[in-house]
Amino acid sequence: MSDYLSRLEAEAIHVLRETAGQFERPALLFSGGKDSICLVHLALKAFRPGKLPFPLVHIDTGHNFPEALQFRDQLAEKLGEQLIVRHVEDTLKRRGIPDAKGKFPSRNPLQTHTLLETIEEFGFDACIGGARRDEEKARAKERFFSVRDEFGQWDPKLQRPELWNIYNGKIHKGENVRVFPISNWTELDIWNYILRENIELTSIYFTHERTCVLTEHEQLMATNEFITLDEHDVIVNRLVRYRTVGDMTCTAAVESKANSVEDIIEELKNTTVSERGATRMDDRVSEAAMEDRKKGGYF
Amino acid sequence: MELLRFFTAGNVDDGKSTLIGRLLLDSGSISTDIIETVTRQSKATGEHATIDLALLTDGLRAEREQGITIDVAYKYFSTDRRKFIIADTPGHAQYTRNMFTGASTADMAIILVDARNGITEQTRRHTIISAVLGIPHILVCINKMDLVNYSEARYEAIKRDFSAVTAALSLNQVSFIPTSALSGENVVHPSTHMHWYTGQSLLSFLEQIPVQPIQSHDKARFQVQYVIRPQTTELHDYRGYAGTLWSGKLQVGDNVQVLPGGFSTRIQTIEHNLKTIESADAGQPVVIQLEDDIDISRGAWIAPVSELPVMSDFVQGTICWMDNKPFQTGGMKLLLQQGSFSTKAFIKEITYKIDIETFEKRPSDDELKLNELASVLIRTAEPVVFDNYKENRTTGAFILINEYTNQTVAAGVLEINLQH
């Protein structure tokens, strides 16, 4: 079995089964984006004909694309699996945390609070996520089983060595583990897998017309109720698609006419800009933005 | 398309991260926005007029500040021929355990040698670790050739010295390439300064070397990870054993034994990709149903009756100690984990230590410090089902976990010891 997609798939299924075997209360974090959709697909391969040994959990920032939320609900229903949704809005109100401000008010860092609350509410000891090492250089240092302390914090200098196919998920009470089964996949691998497996996705990954505001970094941000426009803003109508499905307040669209998975693969082979570079505003804050968020409990 | 996984090891200043950065940059694998960011950072440190290639791989703030690689960084790139996963491992002595980690999943090792310094203690250590972990192929990049005037004599002298190091080790295959990562010679593009070298550039070598993903025999070894029991009306009696077939081939109807229990039965069905199949191949994740209803738990092995693995509650293995706190004989409660199997264990004796620079056996002083290698005798609560690591890289590998701290404190490879 030397085909690379089959090797990556086997590795991910192995990690998912280890998670189910080693933890009492795992959960799969599901956003309706392509990476988590692939995770669900892999989980079905790992555990059918049984039920998934974990619920699907979504931390809803309130700034999600409606298309992604709809897709999320439909998929959970079609599969007959449990979906738990917790809202950042509720956490902010209950704990009096100030909401995100500014022209593009990203709740991306704030969702860590809700994630940690949800982990506590259900006593999850492992949370499976679709983060990939190729996304970002701090993520390139992540383990498959990433142990977090009682505060959800990541300590990159004290990571457990991970060898062969052996994953040490032993933790003390209160700690939990973030599990990343598709660590070794790249953006292009995901798309090649979606093509091979004929996986259904939400419509915003494919070309559509959208009204966008052009940001100072020449990024296209869809106009929506959460962002503040002013008179200097340049508003354009473009044929776009999304490379990642994050919040509407911090995820930019890319100009594209790609109408099928094949088109997208062709487009990605020729692009010169990275996935997060093309689409995320939140990583531009500093060179170590991701490392700092992860140390604080983020994925 | 095939996948090749390799790791890189070398001294702090051998230019390892630079070599990887060069490989990624010249093969067109780095996006323009990342090049811009790194160029900006390179100029900010003031030492680099253009681009500091090492910044492409050093991901943590402390690494950028200190200019060293602390942890394993994984990098991905592909060409039209192959997809590659690189584990860039630290060179510092105190991070040897990270190298062990990066090496455990690799199909190949790249060891960097600074052409000015030649073979050093660390070269020896990295080579020995590669040998212990049974890496099928080692490629030695003799780097910084620009700083020795591209001397063929220097290159040949280092090759000779390296062969002396490996004489005592059972290494499968060793190859050499003279490179200059900084100026990009023989990395992706051939060098214009080394006409005496007629071999391949690094990239073309990586594209063409045969992939040997799992170094193992062809005896079937399947380990149960998870038991699937839907308990629905239609599938009331369904009991499927989910796991990966790590080596060999299994077919419906095969006579198998379940270990350590020892029950014999036959394979009733095999499922892969949600479909029923007649036979499974090495590397495939599958779900197996057996003809007899026997109690099998996670971690059990299923193997053909005719080709059984070894089973023992005394195992001999070569370990690398990975914890900051040294091991002292007597008392330390451990867990031995092998794939999905885990049992209480303790180290009964440190049989001998292995000098990591000479590969010689040294008498034990009853203590194991971070990064030390030793042959140990381990007593386990439940018997371990295994093969010699040299013959099976999955069934022969294990880690030791400290029961109190939950840390992975050692990793090791098993050998069959007929004394016990």
XYZ file of C-alpha atoms in Angstrom:
719
model
C 0.000 0.000 0.000
C 2.309 2.752 -1.184
C -0.326 5.168 -2.498
C 0.072 8.281 -0.382
C -3.628 9.027 0.142
C -4.225 5.489 1.396
C -1.251 5.827 3.777
C -2.574 9.129 5.121
C -6.068 7.691 5.437
C -4.810 4.627 7.324
C -2.842 6.833 9.718
C -5.896 9.031 10.432
C -8.177 6.034 11.022
C -5.590 4.523 13.364
C -5.454 7.759 15.372
C -9.268 7.994 15.538
C -9.526 4.427 16.822
C -6.769 5.049 19.360
C -8.744 8.040 20.598
C -11.892 5.955 21.004
C -9.888 3.182 22.669
C -7.950 5.348 25.110
C -10.404 8.013 26.235
C -13.658 7.869 28.127
C -15.349 10.966 26.724
C -13.967 12.063 23.384
C -15.620 14.599 21.080
C -15.106 15.547 17.456
C -15.023 19.276 16.768
C -17.071 19.859 13.686
C -17.448 23.195 11.953
C -18.911 22.259 8.594
C -15.583 23.131 6.938
C -13.738 20.788 4.554
C -11.198 19.512 7.088
C -13.795 18.544 9.671
C -16.013 17.055 6.962
C -13.082 14.824 5.997
C -12.645 13.918 9.673
C -16.262 12.790 9.876
C -15.807 10.773 6.684
C -12.728 9.100 8.203
C -14.601 8.465 11.459
C -17.334 6.635 9.558
C -14.672 4.421 7.989
C -13.160 3.828 11.424
C -16.344 2.933 13.316
C -19.170 1.841 11.006
C -21.355 -0.219 11.193
C -21.340 1.037 14.798
C -22.293 4.512 15.908
C -19.520 7.070 16.257
C -18.060 6.742 19.756
C -18.174 10.514 20.177
C -20.581 13.405 19.570
C -19.946 16.121 16.998
C -19.362 19.429 18.773
C -19.485 22.865 17.236
C -18.384 26.078 18.923
C -20.525 28.615 17.106
C -18.981 32.071 17.136
C -22.194 33.646 15.828
C -20.168 34.852 12.853
C -20.309 31.637 10.863
C -21.444 31.419 7.286
C -25.115 30.367 7.194
C -24.301 27.893 4.406
C -21.790 26.118 6.656
C -24.238 25.931 9.574
C -26.945 24.510 7.383
C -24.567 21.930 5.993
C -23.460 21.036 9.546
C -27.034 20.366 10.684
C -27.971 18.390 7.585
C -24.908 16.152 7.793
C -25.434 15.348 11.478
C -29.057 14.497 10.791
C -28.280 12.384 7.732
C -25.734 10.365 9.718
C -27.956 10.076 12.766
C -25.149 11.264 15.015
C -25.359 13.559 18.024
C -24.527 17.232 17.424
C -23.771 19.563 20.330
C -23.659 23.306 19.613
C -22.416 25.878 22.091
C -22.458 29.605 21.397
C -19.695 32.150 22.022
C -22.449 34.758 22.421
C -23.763 32.964 25.537
C -20.307 32.804 27.117
C -19.705 36.504 26.527
C -23.053 37.458 28.089
C -22.808 35.120 31.031
C -19.268 36.071 31.936
C -19.398 39.722 30.955
C -16.524 39.340 28.512
C -16.362 42.292 26.089
C -17.221 41.377 22.529
C -14.744 41.763 19.691
C -14.510 45.300 18.371
C -13.257 47.071 15.267
C -14.052 47.087 11.624
C -13.681 43.323 11.356
C -14.603 42.152 14.876
C -13.140 38.623 14.978
C -14.442 36.359 17.709
C -11.825 33.821 16.735
C -9.743 34.251 19.932
C -12.901 34.471 22.057
C -14.092 31.009 21.063
C -11.358 29.545 23.272
C -13.483 30.514 26.328
C -16.507 28.639 24.996
C -14.424 25.662 23.951
C -12.928 25.337 27.439
C -16.397 25.734 29.033
C -17.826 23.062 26.768
C -14.978 20.691 27.599
C -15.775 21.210 31.273
C -19.566 20.961 30.861
C -19.393 17.539 29.213
C -16.162 16.339 30.805
C -14.525 15.734 27.449
C -11.079 14.241 27.891
C -10.153 14.332 24.189
C -11.209 16.729 21.458
C -10.553 15.670 17.885
C -9.826 18.525 15.501
C -8.998 18.948 11.840
C -5.885 21.107 12.254
C -3.052 20.317 9.864
C 0.682 20.888 10.318
C 1.081 22.482 6.903
C -1.286 25.328 7.815
C 1.033 27.290 10.005
C 4.515 26.970 11.470
C 3.474 26.652 15.130
C 1.058 23.927 14.039
C 3.992 22.220 12.292
C 5.249 21.411 15.798
C 2.041 19.811 17.040
C 1.722 16.203 18.070
C -1.148 13.926 17.034
C -2.042 13.713 20.746
C -1.443 17.196 22.147
C -1.749 17.282 25.925
C -3.252 20.431 27.477
C -3.161 21.331 31.149
C -6.163 22.222 33.314
C -6.230 25.637 31.657
C -6.204 24.199 28.162
C -2.700 25.530 27.585
C -0.169 24.096 25.143
C 3.471 23.991 26.197
C 5.462 23.495 23.002
C 8.706 22.823 24.871
C 7.291 19.998 26.981
C 5.615 17.874 24.360
C 5.592 14.119 24.647
C 7.700 12.344 22.093
C 5.485 10.446 19.660
C 6.997 7.343 18.125
C 5.929 4.762 15.555
C 2.203 4.110 15.771
C 2.175 4.519 19.552
C 0.129 7.349 21.050
C 0.360 8.030 24.771
C -3.008 9.455 25.839
C -2.482 9.058 29.595
C -3.583 12.180 31.443
C -4.364 13.381 34.935
C -7.855 14.444 35.917
C -8.641 17.894 34.566
C -6.161 17.680 31.713
C -7.338 16.942 28.229
C -5.899 16.022 24.895
C -6.376 17.626 21.507
C -6.197 14.999 18.799
C -5.228 15.835 15.225
C -5.694 12.786 12.984
C -5.007 14.653 9.736
C -1.821 16.345 11.008
C 0.168 15.080 8.028
C -2.277 16.169 5.333
C -1.799 19.260 3.206
C -4.535 21.397 1.690
C -4.008 19.655 -1.649
C -4.180 16.205 -0.011
C -7.567 17.143 1.451
C -8.877 18.098 -1.978
C -7.455 15.021 -3.662
C -9.126 12.934 -0.962
C -12.444 14.760 -1.395
C -12.203 13.975 -5.100
C -11.263 10.335 -4.585
C -13.943 9.705 -1.984
C -16.580 11.901 -3.630
C -17.222 13.798 -0.389
C -20.003 16.375 -0.336
C -19.137 19.926 0.727
C -20.854 23.178 1.526
C -21.480 25.421 -1.513
C -19.200 28.298 -0.494
C -16.089 26.319 -1.486
C -17.190 26.683 -5.099
C -17.470 29.776 -7.254
C -20.338 32.163 -6.621
C -20.951 35.870 -6.886
C -20.520 37.904 -3.738
C -20.453 41.545 -2.712
C -17.147 42.183 -0.995
C -15.161 44.989 0.527
C -11.533 45.274 -0.542
C -9.281 45.387 2.552
C -5.968 47.218 2.919
C -4.178 43.935 2.157
C -6.209 43.583 -1.051
C -8.260 40.789 0.482
C -11.910 40.291 -0.387
C -14.192 40.309 2.654
C -17.859 39.541 2.084
C -20.035 42.396 3.261
C -22.240 41.265 6.132
C -23.996 42.537 9.241
C -20.941 42.068 11.471
C -18.420 44.259 9.717
C -18.523 48.049 9.673
C -18.290 49.794 6.347
C -17.273 53.413 5.905
C -17.341 55.833 3.011
C -13.756 55.089 1.893
C -14.408 51.402 1.443
C -14.245 50.005 -2.040
C -17.182 47.668 -2.626
C -16.924 45.176 -5.461
C -18.940 42.330 -6.920
C -16.751 39.371 -7.710
C -16.868 35.698 -8.571
C -15.290 34.159 -5.494
C -14.949 31.010 -3.449
C -13.634 30.262 0.039
C -10.462 28.297 0.641
C -11.272 27.968 4.342
C -14.553 28.265 6.171
C -13.886 30.380 9.231
C -15.726 33.378 10.589
C -17.251 35.885 8.211
C -15.336 38.556 10.111
C -11.854 37.175 9.570
C -12.011 34.891 6.538
C -11.425 36.343 3.116
C -12.720 34.975 -0.156
C -10.480 34.337 -3.152
C -11.369 35.216 -6.697
C -12.141 31.998 -8.466
C -14.192 30.433 -11.196
C -13.645 26.917 -9.823
C -16.908 25.105 -10.046
C -15.849 21.550 -9.214
C -13.351 19.711 -7.036
C -11.211 19.095 -10.150
C -11.181 22.849 -10.870
C -10.136 23.591 -7.300
C -7.255 21.101 -7.434
C -6.043 22.657 -10.679
C -6.329 26.123 -9.138
C -4.379 25.117 -6.011
C -1.582 23.528 -8.034
C -1.021 26.881 -9.688
C -1.473 29.192 -6.728
C 1.487 30.922 -5.139
C -0.244 31.933 -1.918
C -0.703 29.704 1.144
C -4.128 28.786 2.483
C -3.973 30.907 5.608
C -2.075 33.687 3.833
C -4.846 33.977 1.292
C -7.732 33.877 3.671
C -6.968 34.670 7.285
C -6.712 38.085 8.817
C -6.042 36.764 12.334
C -2.566 35.408 11.613
C -1.299 38.753 10.406
C -1.216 40.235 13.898
C 2.305 38.981 14.682
C 4.820 36.312 13.667
C 3.805 34.199 16.655
C 0.036 34.867 16.622
C -0.859 31.194 16.319
C 1.716 30.016 18.856
C 0.314 32.481 21.397
C -3.309 31.511 20.777
C -2.448 27.833 21.119
C -0.632 28.440 24.388
C -3.878 30.048 25.581
C -6.001 27.016 24.817
C -6.874 27.514 21.159
C -6.614 24.685 18.690
C 1.678 8.669 -6.228
C 4.113 7.359 -3.632
C 4.918 8.877 -0.265
C 8.467 9.092 1.110
C 8.980 10.057 4.747
C 12.454 11.107 5.787
C 14.096 12.859 8.684
C 17.097 15.120 8.817
C 19.740 15.087 11.508
C 22.941 16.992 11.945
C 24.931 19.350 14.126
C 23.601 22.693 15.219
C 25.507 24.605 12.598
C 25.617 22.085 9.792
C 22.907 24.006 8.036
C 20.141 21.437 8.368
C 17.247 23.871 8.461
C 18.922 25.802 5.648
C 19.102 22.640 3.561
C 15.407 21.948 4.039
C 14.570 25.573 3.409
C 16.571 25.373 0.181
C 14.875 22.154 -0.859
C 11.448 23.702 -0.327
C 12.323 27.027 -1.906
C 14.044 25.705 -5.028
C 11.398 23.056 -5.654
C 8.800 25.827 -5.691
C 7.043 24.561 -2.569
C 6.949 27.807 -0.620
C 4.105 30.232 -1.121
C 4.924 33.830 -1.945
C 3.268 35.221 1.203
C 5.500 32.987 3.361
C 8.593 34.046 1.416
C 7.612 37.681 2.022
C 7.141 37.133 5.754
C 10.429 35.278 6.109
C 12.313 37.857 4.051
C 10.930 40.567 6.323
C 12.011 38.605 9.416
C 15.442 37.878 7.929
C 16.073 41.563 7.343
C 14.853 42.401 10.848
C 17.558 40.250 12.441
C 20.062 42.204 10.367
C 22.303 39.245 9.631
C 20.776 38.366 6.319
C 20.625 40.595 3.296
C 18.075 38.431 1.508
C 16.452 35.427 3.130
C 17.343 33.273 6.111
C 16.242 29.834 4.906
C 16.252 28.381 8.406
C 13.307 30.611 9.324
C 11.167 28.566 6.968
C 11.287 25.641 9.357
C 11.873 27.095 12.811
C 8.308 27.602 14.001
C 8.551 28.552 17.657
C 9.421 31.982 18.936
C 12.256 30.632 21.083
C 13.705 28.877 18.053
C 13.734 32.054 16.015
C 15.235 34.002 18.902
C 17.978 31.488 19.604
C 18.483 30.460 15.987
C 18.206 26.755 16.792
C 15.649 24.013 16.224
C 14.138 22.829 19.517
C 11.428 20.454 18.438
C 10.652 18.232 15.503
C 9.077 20.309 12.722
C 7.165 18.535 10.018
C 7.273 19.898 6.487
C 5.441 18.755 3.410
C 6.149 19.116 -0.244
C 5.555 17.267 -3.424
C 6.906 17.097 -6.932
C 5.299 15.543 -9.983
C 6.844 12.242 -8.961
C 6.372 12.010 -5.218
C 4.954 13.403 -2.043
C 7.384 13.981 0.835
C 7.042 14.351 4.594
C 10.119 15.750 6.294
C 10.768 15.533 10.007
C 13.311 18.246 10.720
C 14.894 17.200 14.002
C 17.093 19.188 16.370
C 20.839 18.742 16.389
C 21.585 19.686 20.009
C 22.583 16.819 22.260
C 19.747 17.591 24.688
C 17.198 17.017 21.950
C 18.360 13.564 20.897
C 14.996 12.183 22.012
C 13.312 14.405 19.435
C 15.530 12.892 16.801
C 14.531 9.437 17.967
C 10.938 10.579 17.550
C 11.364 11.936 14.038
C 13.292 8.838 13.007
C 10.735 6.311 14.244
C 8.322 6.962 11.380
C 10.883 7.645 8.655
C 11.654 5.584 5.553
C 15.019 7.280 5.184
C 17.553 9.426 7.079
C 19.487 12.421 5.854
C 22.542 13.050 8.010
C 24.309 16.340 7.492
C 28.039 16.715 7.885
C 29.854 20.059 7.783
C 32.615 19.583 5.195
C 34.994 21.691 7.324
C 34.513 19.644 10.499
C 33.996 16.177 9.100
C 32.603 13.393 11.283
C 31.782 14.549 14.809
C 30.341 12.975 17.947
C 26.898 13.962 16.829
C 27.317 12.391 13.400
C 28.187 9.174 15.180
C 25.207 9.482 17.518
C 22.741 10.126 14.698
C 24.112 7.230 12.697
C 23.875 4.892 15.665
C 20.282 5.926 16.364
C 19.414 5.351 12.714
C 20.925 1.888 12.993
C 19.085 1.075 16.236
C 15.798 2.184 14.689
C 16.458 0.179 11.536
C 16.165 3.030 9.059
C 16.345 1.324 5.662
C 18.467 3.960 3.933
C 20.894 6.668 5.067
C 21.909 9.570 2.888
C 24.903 11.606 4.041
C 24.908 15.186 2.745
C 28.407 16.587 3.021
C 27.404 20.223 3.241
C 29.127 23.597 3.076
C 31.297 22.366 0.218
C 31.697 26.024 -0.797
C 33.728 26.574 2.382
C 36.292 23.867 1.495
C 36.808 25.109 -2.055
C 34.598 22.317 -3.400
C 37.449 19.907 -2.685
C 36.910 16.393 -3.969
C 39.714 15.143 -1.728
C 37.921 16.530 1.340
C 34.663 14.877 0.232
C 36.353 11.528 -0.288
C 38.129 11.745 3.077
C 34.813 12.299 4.894
C 33.240 9.397 3.009
C 36.085 7.165 4.214
C 35.725 8.372 7.808
C 31.985 7.748 7.697
C 32.467 4.217 6.434
C 34.712 3.572 9.425
C 31.876 4.698 11.727
C 29.358 2.415 10.079
C 31.594 -0.632 9.909
C 30.346 -1.895 13.278
C 26.698 -1.106 12.529
C 24.357 -3.142 10.447
C 23.202 -0.409 8.115
C 21.318 -1.319 5.016
C 22.344 1.272 2.474
C 24.424 4.430 2.671
C 24.755 7.106 -0.038
C 26.651 10.420 -0.231
C 26.026 13.785 -1.902
C 28.264 16.888 -1.688
C 26.099 19.985 -1.228
C 26.062 23.657 -0.445
C 22.636 24.419 0.976
C 23.324 28.140 1.274
C 24.077 28.583 -2.401
C 21.755 25.762 -3.468
C 24.316 23.462 -5.080
C 23.302 19.820 -5.626
C 20.121 20.401 -3.603
C 17.629 20.872 -6.427
C 19.960 22.190 -9.112
C 23.336 20.620 -9.941
C 26.492 22.410 -8.883
C 28.646 24.252 -11.379
C 31.655 24.034 -9.039
C 31.852 20.269 -8.533
C 32.334 18.721 -11.964
C 34.038 15.768 -10.305
C 30.655 14.790 -8.807
C 28.536 13.013 -11.380
C 25.821 11.702 -9.067
C 22.298 12.962 -8.465
C 21.185 16.143 -6.788
C 19.386 15.673 -3.456
C 15.906 16.156 -4.917
C 16.386 13.754 -7.779
C 17.797 11.218 -5.280
C 14.692 11.629 -3.106
C 12.442 11.185 -6.097
C 14.061 7.980 -7.222
C 15.091 5.978 -4.183
C 12.780 2.944 -3.737
C 10.279 3.434 -0.905
C 10.313 0.756 1.749
C 7.526 2.024 3.987
C 7.379 -0.660 6.631
C 10.469 -2.632 7.331
C 8.972 -5.967 8.245
C 8.486 -9.605 7.408
C 5.395 -10.833 5.581
C 3.770 -12.653 8.501
C 0.273 -11.365 9.202
C 0.036 -9.198 12.325
C -3.241 -7.544 13.251
C -3.846 -5.696 16.508
C -7.297 -4.982 17.936
C -7.780 -1.291 18.632
C -11.472 -1.068 19.222
C -14.411 -3.469 19.343
C -17.387 -2.433 17.205
C -20.718 -3.627 18.628
C -23.663 -1.804 17.039
C -26.231 -3.740 19.144
C -29.033 -2.785 16.782
C -31.838 -5.172 15.779
C -30.304 -5.928 12.372
C -26.764 -6.258 13.728
C -27.602 -7.761 17.073
C -24.727 -10.231 17.166
C -22.222 -8.189 15.193
C -18.861 -8.025 16.927
C -16.173 -6.479 14.739
C -12.541 -6.030 15.697
C -11.240 -2.761 14.323
C -7.524 -2.315 13.760
C -4.754 -2.147 11.208
C -3.130 -5.093 9.489
C 0.489 -4.051 10.130
C 2.193 -6.716 8.056
C 1.450 -9.687 5.842
C -1.868 -10.660 4.364
C -5.085 -12.005 5.912
C -7.821 -13.877 4.096
C -11.324 -14.925 4.967
C -11.108 -18.494 6.255
C -7.527 -18.185 7.583
C -6.781 -20.146 10.740
C -5.665 -17.632 13.327
C -4.782 -17.448 16.965
C -5.692 -14.611 19.304
C -2.839 -13.639 21.619
C -2.129 -13.452 24.490
C -5.349 -15.466 25.152
C -4.314 -18.317 22.866
C -7.728 -19.115 21.362
C -7.724 -20.486 17.841
C -10.454 -19.563 15.390
C -10.970 -18.549 11.772
C -11.474 -15.256 9.998
C -15.164 -14.968 9.145
C -15.332 -11.581 7.408
C -13.006 -8.691 6.620
C -14.323 -5.183 6.014
C -12.348 -2.300 4.564
C -13.718 1.059 3.463
C -17.207 -0.001 4.593
C -17.161 -2.912 2.141
C -16.628 -6.621 2.627
C -13.380 -7.874 1.096
C -11.838 -11.321 0.675
C -8.326 -10.460 1.789
C -6.497 -7.563 3.416
C -2.988 -6.266 2.704
C -0.319 -4.791 4.969
C -1.075 -1.234 6.030
C -4.846 -1.418 5.622
C -7.227 -0.440 8.404
C -9.881 -3.157 8.582
C -12.670 -4.613 10.693
C -12.452 -8.354 11.285
C -15.126 -10.755 12.492
C -14.146 -14.158 13.820
C -16.027 -17.429 13.585
C -16.058 -18.066 17.318
C -17.443 -15.777 19.939
C -14.460 -15.273 22.203
C -13.652 -12.503 24.591
C -11.027 -10.294 22.966
C -10.003 -6.927 24.278
C -8.122 -3.958 22.932
C -4.441 -4.609 22.378
C -4.802 -8.308 21.527
C -2.981 -9.627 18.453
C -4.417 -11.850 15.742
C -1.853 -13.907 13.808
C -1.842 -17.001 11.593
C -1.585 -20.250 13.582
C 1.360 -21.264 11.390
C 3.391 -18.084 11.970
C 2.959 -16.967 15.544
C 4.853 -14.132 17.211
C 6.775 -14.548 20.468
C 5.022 -14.107 23.811
C 6.730 -13.360 27.101
C 6.450 -11.404 30.337
C 10.231 -10.896 30.382
C 11.396 -8.870 27.403
C 14.818 -7.623 26.381
C 15.008 -4.328 24.540
C 17.260 -1.452 23.580
C 15.835 1.782 24.928
C 16.584 5.475 24.718
C 15.817 7.259 27.993
C 13.761 10.350 27.188
C 12.899 11.881 30.532
C 14.772 14.702 32.231
C 14.591 12.763 35.473
C 17.087 9.872 35.322
C 15.992 6.294 35.752
C 17.322 4.404 38.738
C 16.872 0.676 39.138
C 14.272 -0.395 41.655
C 10.899 1.067 42.282
C 9.900 3.124 39.260
C 6.422 2.085 38.177
C 6.015 2.062 34.450
C 3.552 1.172 31.756
C 4.771 -0.534 28.624
C 2.775 0.446 25.550
C 3.098 -1.389 22.251
C 0.636 -0.079 19.671
C -2.750 -0.392 21.396
C -1.505 -2.766 24.079
C -0.540 -1.515 27.485
C 0.575 -3.272 30.669
C 2.258 -2.470 33.953
C 5.988 -2.999 33.823
C 9.284 -2.372 35.544
C 12.889 -2.455 34.442
C 14.392 -5.432 36.194
C 17.934 -4.825 35.096
C 20.034 -2.545 32.969
C 21.964 -5.281 31.183
C 24.502 -2.914 29.662
C 24.721 0.616 28.359
C 25.517 1.480 24.769
C 28.102 4.169 24.143
C 26.292 6.407 21.731
C 29.490 7.626 20.109
C 31.304 4.314 19.677
C 28.459 1.781 19.861
C 30.477 -0.169 22.444
C 28.848 -1.977 25.343
C 29.535 -0.378 28.717
C 28.840 -1.799 32.165
C 25.738 -0.397 33.790
C 25.900 2.016 36.730
C 22.219 1.357 37.532
C 21.173 4.749 36.281
C 19.917 5.990 32.927
C 20.117 9.648 32.071
C 18.284 11.610 29.406
C 19.329 10.536 25.893
C 21.272 7.466 27.072
C 20.901 4.155 25.280
C 20.855 0.830 27.090
C 19.854 -2.763 26.737
C 17.356 -3.533 29.500
C 15.391 -6.478 30.817
C 11.758 -5.597 31.439
C 9.260 -7.549 33.516
C 5.621 -7.035 32.534
C 2.359 -7.804 34.347
C 0.787 -9.283 31.230
C 2.772 -11.047 28.539
C 3.912 -8.989 25.531
C 3.208 -10.457 22.090
C 5.975 -9.349 19.726
C 8.503 -9.982 16.999
C 12.144 -9.019 16.814
C 12.181 -5.302 15.875
C 14.704 -6.020 13.152
C 12.049 -8.150 11.484
C 8.952 -6.132 12.310
C 9.060 -2.421 13.006
C 5.538 -2.372 14.490
C 5.268 -5.409 16.717
C 8.836 -4.892 17.919
C 8.490 -1.263 19.081
C 7.346 0.063 22.448
C 7.371 3.048 24.757
C 7.584 3.259 28.537
C 5.302 5.632 30.427
C 5.853 6.812 33.993
C 2.690 5.815 35.837
C 2.760 8.865 38.100
C 3.646 11.636 35.664
C 2.065 10.011 32.573
C 5.103 11.145 30.593
C 6.647 8.999 27.885
C 10.010 8.331 29.531
C 11.601 5.886 27.098
C 11.216 4.335 23.675
C 12.670 1.052 22.653
C 12.962 -1.853 20.294
C 12.476 -5.481 21.292
C 14.709 -8.402 20.599
C 14.035 -12.059 21.111
C 15.946 -13.258 24.125
C 15.934 -16.994 24.389
C 17.095 -17.031 27.996
C 13.657 -16.221 29.371
